[in-house]
Short mmCIF file of C-alpha atoms in Angstrom, two decimals:
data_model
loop_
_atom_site.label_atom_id
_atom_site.label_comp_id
_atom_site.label_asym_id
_atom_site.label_seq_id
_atom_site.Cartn_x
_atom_site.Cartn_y
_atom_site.Cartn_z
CA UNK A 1 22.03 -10.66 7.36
CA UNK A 2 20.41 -13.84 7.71
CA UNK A 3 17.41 -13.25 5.39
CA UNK A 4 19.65 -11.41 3.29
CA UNK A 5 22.04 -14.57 2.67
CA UNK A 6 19.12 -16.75 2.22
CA UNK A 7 17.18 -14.16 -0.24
CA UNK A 8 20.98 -14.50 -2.39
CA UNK A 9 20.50 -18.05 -1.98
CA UNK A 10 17.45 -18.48 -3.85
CA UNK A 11 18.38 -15.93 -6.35
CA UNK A 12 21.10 -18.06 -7.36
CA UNK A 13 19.40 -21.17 -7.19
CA UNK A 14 16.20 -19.93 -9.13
CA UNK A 15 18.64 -18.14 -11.94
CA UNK A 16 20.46 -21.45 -12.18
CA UNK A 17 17.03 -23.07 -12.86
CA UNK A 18 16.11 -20.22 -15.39
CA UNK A 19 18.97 -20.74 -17.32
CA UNK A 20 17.84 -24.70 -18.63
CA UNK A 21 13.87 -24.37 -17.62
CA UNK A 22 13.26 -20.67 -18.02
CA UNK A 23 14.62 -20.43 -21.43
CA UNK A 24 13.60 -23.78 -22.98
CA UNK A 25 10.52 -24.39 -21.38
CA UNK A 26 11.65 -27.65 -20.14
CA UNK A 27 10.20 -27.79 -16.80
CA UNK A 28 12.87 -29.83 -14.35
CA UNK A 29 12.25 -31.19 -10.88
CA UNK A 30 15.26 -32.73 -10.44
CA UNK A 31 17.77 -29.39 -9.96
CA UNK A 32 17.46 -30.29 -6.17
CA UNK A 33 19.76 -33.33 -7.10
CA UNK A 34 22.79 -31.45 -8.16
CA UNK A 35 22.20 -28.88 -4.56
CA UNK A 36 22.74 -32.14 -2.97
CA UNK A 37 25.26 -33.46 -4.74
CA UNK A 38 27.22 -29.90 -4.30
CA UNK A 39 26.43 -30.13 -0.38
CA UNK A 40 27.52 -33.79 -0.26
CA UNK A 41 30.55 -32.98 -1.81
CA UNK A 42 31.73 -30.14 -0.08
CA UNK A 43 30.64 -32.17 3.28
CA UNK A 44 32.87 -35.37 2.42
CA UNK A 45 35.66 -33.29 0.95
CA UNK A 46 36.21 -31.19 3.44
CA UNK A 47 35.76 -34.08 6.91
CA UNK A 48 37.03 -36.83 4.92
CA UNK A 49 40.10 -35.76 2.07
CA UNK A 50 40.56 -31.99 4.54
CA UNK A 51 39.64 -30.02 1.02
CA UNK A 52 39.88 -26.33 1.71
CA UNK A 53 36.14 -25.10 1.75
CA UNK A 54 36.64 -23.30 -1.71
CA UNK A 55 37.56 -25.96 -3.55
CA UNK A 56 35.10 -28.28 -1.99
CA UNK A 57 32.55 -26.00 -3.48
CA UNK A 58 34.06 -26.27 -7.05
CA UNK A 59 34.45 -29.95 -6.94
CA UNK A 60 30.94 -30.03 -5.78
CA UNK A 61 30.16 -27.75 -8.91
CA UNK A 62 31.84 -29.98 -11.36
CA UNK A 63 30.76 -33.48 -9.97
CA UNK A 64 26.95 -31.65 -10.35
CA UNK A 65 27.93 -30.78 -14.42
CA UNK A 66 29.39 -34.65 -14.40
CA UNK A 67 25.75 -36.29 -13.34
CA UNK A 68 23.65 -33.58 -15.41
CA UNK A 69 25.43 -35.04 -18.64
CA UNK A 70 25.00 -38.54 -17.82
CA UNK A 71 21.20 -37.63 -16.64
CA UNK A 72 20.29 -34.78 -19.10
CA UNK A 73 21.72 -37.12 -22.24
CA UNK A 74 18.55 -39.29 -22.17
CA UNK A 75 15.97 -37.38 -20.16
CA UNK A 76 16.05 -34.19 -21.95
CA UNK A 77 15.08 -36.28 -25.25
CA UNK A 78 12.10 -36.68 -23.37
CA UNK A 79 9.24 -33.94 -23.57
CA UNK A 80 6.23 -32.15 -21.47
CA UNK A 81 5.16 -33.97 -18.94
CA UNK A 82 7.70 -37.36 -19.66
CA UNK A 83 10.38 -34.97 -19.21
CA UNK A 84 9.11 -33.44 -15.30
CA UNK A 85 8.12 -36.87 -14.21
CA UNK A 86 11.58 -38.34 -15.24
CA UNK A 87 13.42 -35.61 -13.45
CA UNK A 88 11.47 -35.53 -10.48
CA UNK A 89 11.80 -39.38 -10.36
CA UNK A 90 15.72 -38.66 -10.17
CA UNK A 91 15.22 -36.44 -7.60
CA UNK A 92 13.83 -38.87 -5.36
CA UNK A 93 15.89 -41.99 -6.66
CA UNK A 94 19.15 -40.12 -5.23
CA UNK A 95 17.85 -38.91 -2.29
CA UNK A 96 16.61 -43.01 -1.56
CA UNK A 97 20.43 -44.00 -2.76
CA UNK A 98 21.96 -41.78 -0.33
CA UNK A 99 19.91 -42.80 2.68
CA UNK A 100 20.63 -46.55 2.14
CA UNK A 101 24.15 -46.35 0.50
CA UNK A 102 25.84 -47.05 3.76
CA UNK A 103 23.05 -49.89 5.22
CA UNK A 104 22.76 -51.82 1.78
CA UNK A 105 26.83 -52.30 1.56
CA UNK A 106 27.97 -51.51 5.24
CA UNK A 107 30.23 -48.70 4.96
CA UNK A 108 29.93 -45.32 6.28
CA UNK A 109 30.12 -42.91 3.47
CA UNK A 110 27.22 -41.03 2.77
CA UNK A 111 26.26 -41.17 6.47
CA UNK A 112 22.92 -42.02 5.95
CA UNK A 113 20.00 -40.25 7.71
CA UNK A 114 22.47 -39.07 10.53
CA UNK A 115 23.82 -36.43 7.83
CA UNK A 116 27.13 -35.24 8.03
CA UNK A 117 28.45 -32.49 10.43
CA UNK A 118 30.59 -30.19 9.16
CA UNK A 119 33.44 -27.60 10.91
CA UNK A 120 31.77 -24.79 12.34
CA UNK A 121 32.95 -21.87 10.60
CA UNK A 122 31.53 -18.17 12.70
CA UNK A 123 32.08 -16.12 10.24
CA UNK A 124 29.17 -15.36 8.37
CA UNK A 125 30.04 -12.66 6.88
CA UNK A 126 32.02 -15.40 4.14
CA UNK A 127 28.50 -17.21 3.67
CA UNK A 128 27.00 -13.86 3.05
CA UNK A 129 29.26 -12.36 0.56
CA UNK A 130 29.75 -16.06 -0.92
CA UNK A 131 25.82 -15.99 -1.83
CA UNK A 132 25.66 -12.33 -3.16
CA UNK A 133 28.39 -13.45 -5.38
CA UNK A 134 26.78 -16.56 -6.77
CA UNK A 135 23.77 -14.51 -7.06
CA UNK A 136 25.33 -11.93 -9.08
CA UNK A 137 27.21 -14.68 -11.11
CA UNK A 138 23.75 -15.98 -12.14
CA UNK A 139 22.72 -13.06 -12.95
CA UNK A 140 24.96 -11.87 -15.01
CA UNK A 141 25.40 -14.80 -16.96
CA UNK A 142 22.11 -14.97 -17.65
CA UNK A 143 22.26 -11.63 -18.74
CA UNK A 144 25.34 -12.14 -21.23
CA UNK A 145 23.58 -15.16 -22.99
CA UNK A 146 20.40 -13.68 -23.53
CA UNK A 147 20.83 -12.28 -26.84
CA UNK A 148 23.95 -14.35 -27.32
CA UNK A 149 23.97 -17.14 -30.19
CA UNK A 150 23.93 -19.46 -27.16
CA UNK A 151 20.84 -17.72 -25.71
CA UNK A 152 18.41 -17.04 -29.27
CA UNK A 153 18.72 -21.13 -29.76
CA UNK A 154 17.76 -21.85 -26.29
CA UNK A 155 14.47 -19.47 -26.95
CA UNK A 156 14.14 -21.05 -30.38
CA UNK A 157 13.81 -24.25 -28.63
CA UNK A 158 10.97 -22.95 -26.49
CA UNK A 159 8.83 -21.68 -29.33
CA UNK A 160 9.32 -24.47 -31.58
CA UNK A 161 12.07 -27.15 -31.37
CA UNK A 162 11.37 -28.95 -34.05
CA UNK A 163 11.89 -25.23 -35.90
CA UNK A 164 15.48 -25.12 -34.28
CA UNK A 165 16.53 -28.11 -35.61
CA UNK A 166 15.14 -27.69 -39.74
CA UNK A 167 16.80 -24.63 -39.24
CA UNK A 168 20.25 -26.82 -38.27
CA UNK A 169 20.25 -25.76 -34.42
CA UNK A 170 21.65 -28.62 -32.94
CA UNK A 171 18.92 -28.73 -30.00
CA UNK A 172 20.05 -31.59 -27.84
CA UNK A 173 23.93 -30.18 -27.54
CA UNK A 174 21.93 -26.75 -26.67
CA UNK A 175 19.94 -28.26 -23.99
CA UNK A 176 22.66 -30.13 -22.43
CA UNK A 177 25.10 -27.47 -22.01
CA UNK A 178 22.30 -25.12 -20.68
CA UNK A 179 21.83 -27.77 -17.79
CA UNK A 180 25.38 -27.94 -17.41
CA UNK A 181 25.33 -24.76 -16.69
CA UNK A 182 22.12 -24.96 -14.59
CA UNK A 183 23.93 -27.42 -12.59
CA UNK A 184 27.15 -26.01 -11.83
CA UNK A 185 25.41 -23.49 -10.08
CA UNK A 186 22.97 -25.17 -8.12
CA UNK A 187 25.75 -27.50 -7.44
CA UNK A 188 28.24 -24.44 -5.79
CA UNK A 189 25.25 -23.21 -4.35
CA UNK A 190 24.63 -26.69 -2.34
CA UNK A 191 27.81 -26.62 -1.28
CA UNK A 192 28.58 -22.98 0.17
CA UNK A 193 24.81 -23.79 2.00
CA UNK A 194 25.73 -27.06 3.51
CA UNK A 195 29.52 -25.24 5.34
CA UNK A 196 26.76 -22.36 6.49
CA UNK A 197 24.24 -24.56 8.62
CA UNK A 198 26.97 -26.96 9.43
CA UNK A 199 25.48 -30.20 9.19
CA UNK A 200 23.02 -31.85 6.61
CA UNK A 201 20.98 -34.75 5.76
CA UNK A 202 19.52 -36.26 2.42
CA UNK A 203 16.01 -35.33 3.72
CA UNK A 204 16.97 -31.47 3.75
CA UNK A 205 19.43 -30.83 0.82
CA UNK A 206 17.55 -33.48 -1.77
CA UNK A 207 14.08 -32.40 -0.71
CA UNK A 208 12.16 -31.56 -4.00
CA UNK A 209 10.30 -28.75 -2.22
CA UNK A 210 13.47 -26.90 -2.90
CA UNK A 211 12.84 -27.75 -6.76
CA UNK A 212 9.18 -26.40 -6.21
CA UNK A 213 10.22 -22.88 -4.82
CA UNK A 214 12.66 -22.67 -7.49
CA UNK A 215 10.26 -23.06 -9.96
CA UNK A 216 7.64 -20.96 -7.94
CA UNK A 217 10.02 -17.93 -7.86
CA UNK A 218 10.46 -18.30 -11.82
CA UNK A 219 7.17 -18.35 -12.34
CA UNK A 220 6.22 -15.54 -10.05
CA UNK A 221 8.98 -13.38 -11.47
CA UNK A 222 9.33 -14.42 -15.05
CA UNK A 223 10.55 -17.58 -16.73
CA UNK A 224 12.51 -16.98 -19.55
CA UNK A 225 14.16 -13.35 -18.45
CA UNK A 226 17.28 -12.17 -16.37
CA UNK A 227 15.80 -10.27 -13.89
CA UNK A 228 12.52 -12.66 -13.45
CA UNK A 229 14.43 -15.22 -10.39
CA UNK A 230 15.43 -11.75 -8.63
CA UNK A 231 11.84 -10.21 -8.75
CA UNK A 232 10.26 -13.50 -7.56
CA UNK A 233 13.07 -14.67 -4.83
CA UNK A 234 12.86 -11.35 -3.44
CA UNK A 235 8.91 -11.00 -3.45
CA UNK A 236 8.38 -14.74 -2.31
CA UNK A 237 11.04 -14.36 0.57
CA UNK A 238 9.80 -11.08 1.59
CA UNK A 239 6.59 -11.67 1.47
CA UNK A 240 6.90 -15.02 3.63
CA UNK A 241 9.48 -13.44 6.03
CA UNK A 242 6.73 -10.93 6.93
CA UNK A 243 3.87 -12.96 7.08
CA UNK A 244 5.57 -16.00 8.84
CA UNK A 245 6.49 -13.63 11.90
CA UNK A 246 2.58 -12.04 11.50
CA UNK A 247 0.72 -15.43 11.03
CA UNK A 248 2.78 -18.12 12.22
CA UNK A 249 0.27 -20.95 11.42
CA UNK A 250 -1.93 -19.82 8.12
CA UNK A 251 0.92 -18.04 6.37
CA UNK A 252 1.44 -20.94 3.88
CA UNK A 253 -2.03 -20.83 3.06
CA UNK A 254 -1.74 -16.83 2.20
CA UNK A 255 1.13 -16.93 0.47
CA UNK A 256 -0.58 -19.63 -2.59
CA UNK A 257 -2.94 -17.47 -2.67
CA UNK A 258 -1.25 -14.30 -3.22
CA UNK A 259 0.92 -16.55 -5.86
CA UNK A 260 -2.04 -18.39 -7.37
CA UNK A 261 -3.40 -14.74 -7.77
CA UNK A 262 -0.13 -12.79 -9.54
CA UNK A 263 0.41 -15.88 -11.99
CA UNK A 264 -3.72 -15.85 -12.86
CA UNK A 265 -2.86 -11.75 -13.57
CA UNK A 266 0.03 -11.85 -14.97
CA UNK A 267 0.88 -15.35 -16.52
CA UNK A 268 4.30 -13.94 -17.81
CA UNK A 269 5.00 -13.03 -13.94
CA UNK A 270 6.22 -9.69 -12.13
CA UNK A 271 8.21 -8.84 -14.77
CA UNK A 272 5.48 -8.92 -17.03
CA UNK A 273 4.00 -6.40 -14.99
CA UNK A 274 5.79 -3.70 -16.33
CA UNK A 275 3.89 -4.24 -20.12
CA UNK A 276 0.97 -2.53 -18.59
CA UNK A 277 2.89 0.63 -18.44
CA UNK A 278 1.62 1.45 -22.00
CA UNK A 279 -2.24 1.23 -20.89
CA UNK A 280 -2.05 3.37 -17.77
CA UNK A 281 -0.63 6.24 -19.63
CA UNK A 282 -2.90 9.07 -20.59
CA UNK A 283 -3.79 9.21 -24.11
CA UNK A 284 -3.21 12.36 -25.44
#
């Protein structure tokens, strides 16, 4: 049930990632912000103001949508490379802010690197269920907007934005929502993981390695498609669940390569696996 929960976990968090990066080819490393913003929140809402752990989450959700407007308004003018360094930069900026907060103007609020512990709730059943959900959610969305208005602009922004906008697609209110969107969910996300393990620290729920397997699993599975974050999650977390309890120590190392090796294959990812259908039938 464990793995399970997790596996839902990064479903949801590598959909929410798909839905901005996947589609519009803007490559972010900052989505590991708004999971710590969403575990913060649920955290401080529900020791400090006694929130109910439901809407904790959803105030973590929409305080993750309020900073990914008032980051995503100047950054995602940005392009390439400007774009990834910015957000990445962001990533690390909050994670610095929250682990001084409390020194620099002596208050205890964010806790600093103590973390904040959280009611122990044994039912994990709710954390389990509460994951499939938010993966399905993803999913689904993700689905809906493909081939929605919503969806063709966000791909019309990946081939060619300066095409989107002669052709009076308003690209910048496109990309914005998209990461709203993005956000929410990683936000929710952060917070239904921080009431599971209990207790959390800036170095764990704002570390950008979580950015890194999010983009990893979109890679691996398919950036740019609906079912491309559940292929990869589920191959990446399978795949290190097994070898982690076969080869404790060099597991890392086999795991890049077996990524490295799919992504050299198949640059579109697992999904894109399924093209080669057409040459492995028998000509007739």
């Amino acid at each position: 049930m464990r793995f399970l929960t997790y596996l839902f976990m990064w479903i949801a968090l590598s959909g929410g990632w798909n839905i901005s990066s996947g589609y519009t080819g803007y490559i972010d490393f900052g989505p590991v912000v708004y999971f710590g913003i969403g575990a913060y929140t649920c955290a401080m809402t529900m020791t400090i103001v006694k929130f109910p752990f439901l809407l904790s989450i959803v105030t973590g959700g929409g305080i993750a949508v309020v900073i990914s407007y008032i980051m995503g308004k100047p950054t995602l003018k940005l392009k390439g490379a400007y774009f990834a360094i910015a957000t990445f930069a962001f990533a690390e900026s909050m994670k610095q802010i929250v682990l001084s907060f409390d020194r620099t103007f002596n208050v205890k609020f964010f806790m600093g690197s103590h973390g904040i512990t959280l009611p122990i709730c044994t039912n994990y059943n709710l954390f389990y269920y509460l994951m499939m959900l938010m993966a399905v959610l993803v999913v689904l969305i993700t689905f809906l907007i493909e081939n929605t208005k919503f969806g063709l602009a966000l791909k019309a922004i990946n081939e060619s934005e300066q095409a989107a906008q002669m052709i009076g697609i308003d690209t910048v209110k496109i990309k914005i929502t998209a990461y709203g969107i993005s956000a929410f969910f990683i936000g929710v996300t952060g917070g239904i993981y921080s009431y599971w393990v209990t207790y959390i620290t800036p170095d764990d729920v704002f570390n950008v390695h979580k950015t890194v397997q999010m983009v990893i699993m979109t890679l691996l599975g398919g950036m740019g498609t609906f079912l491309g974050p559940i292929l990869g999650a589920t191959f990446l977390s399978s795949v290190s669940e097994f070898l982690g309890a076969e080869f404790v120590e060099d597991y890392l190392i086999i795991v890049g390569v077996i990524v490295v090796f799919v992504i050299l294959v198949e640059p579109s990812g697992i999904y894109g696996l399924k093209r080669w259908k057409k040459f492995l039938k028998p000509k007739a």
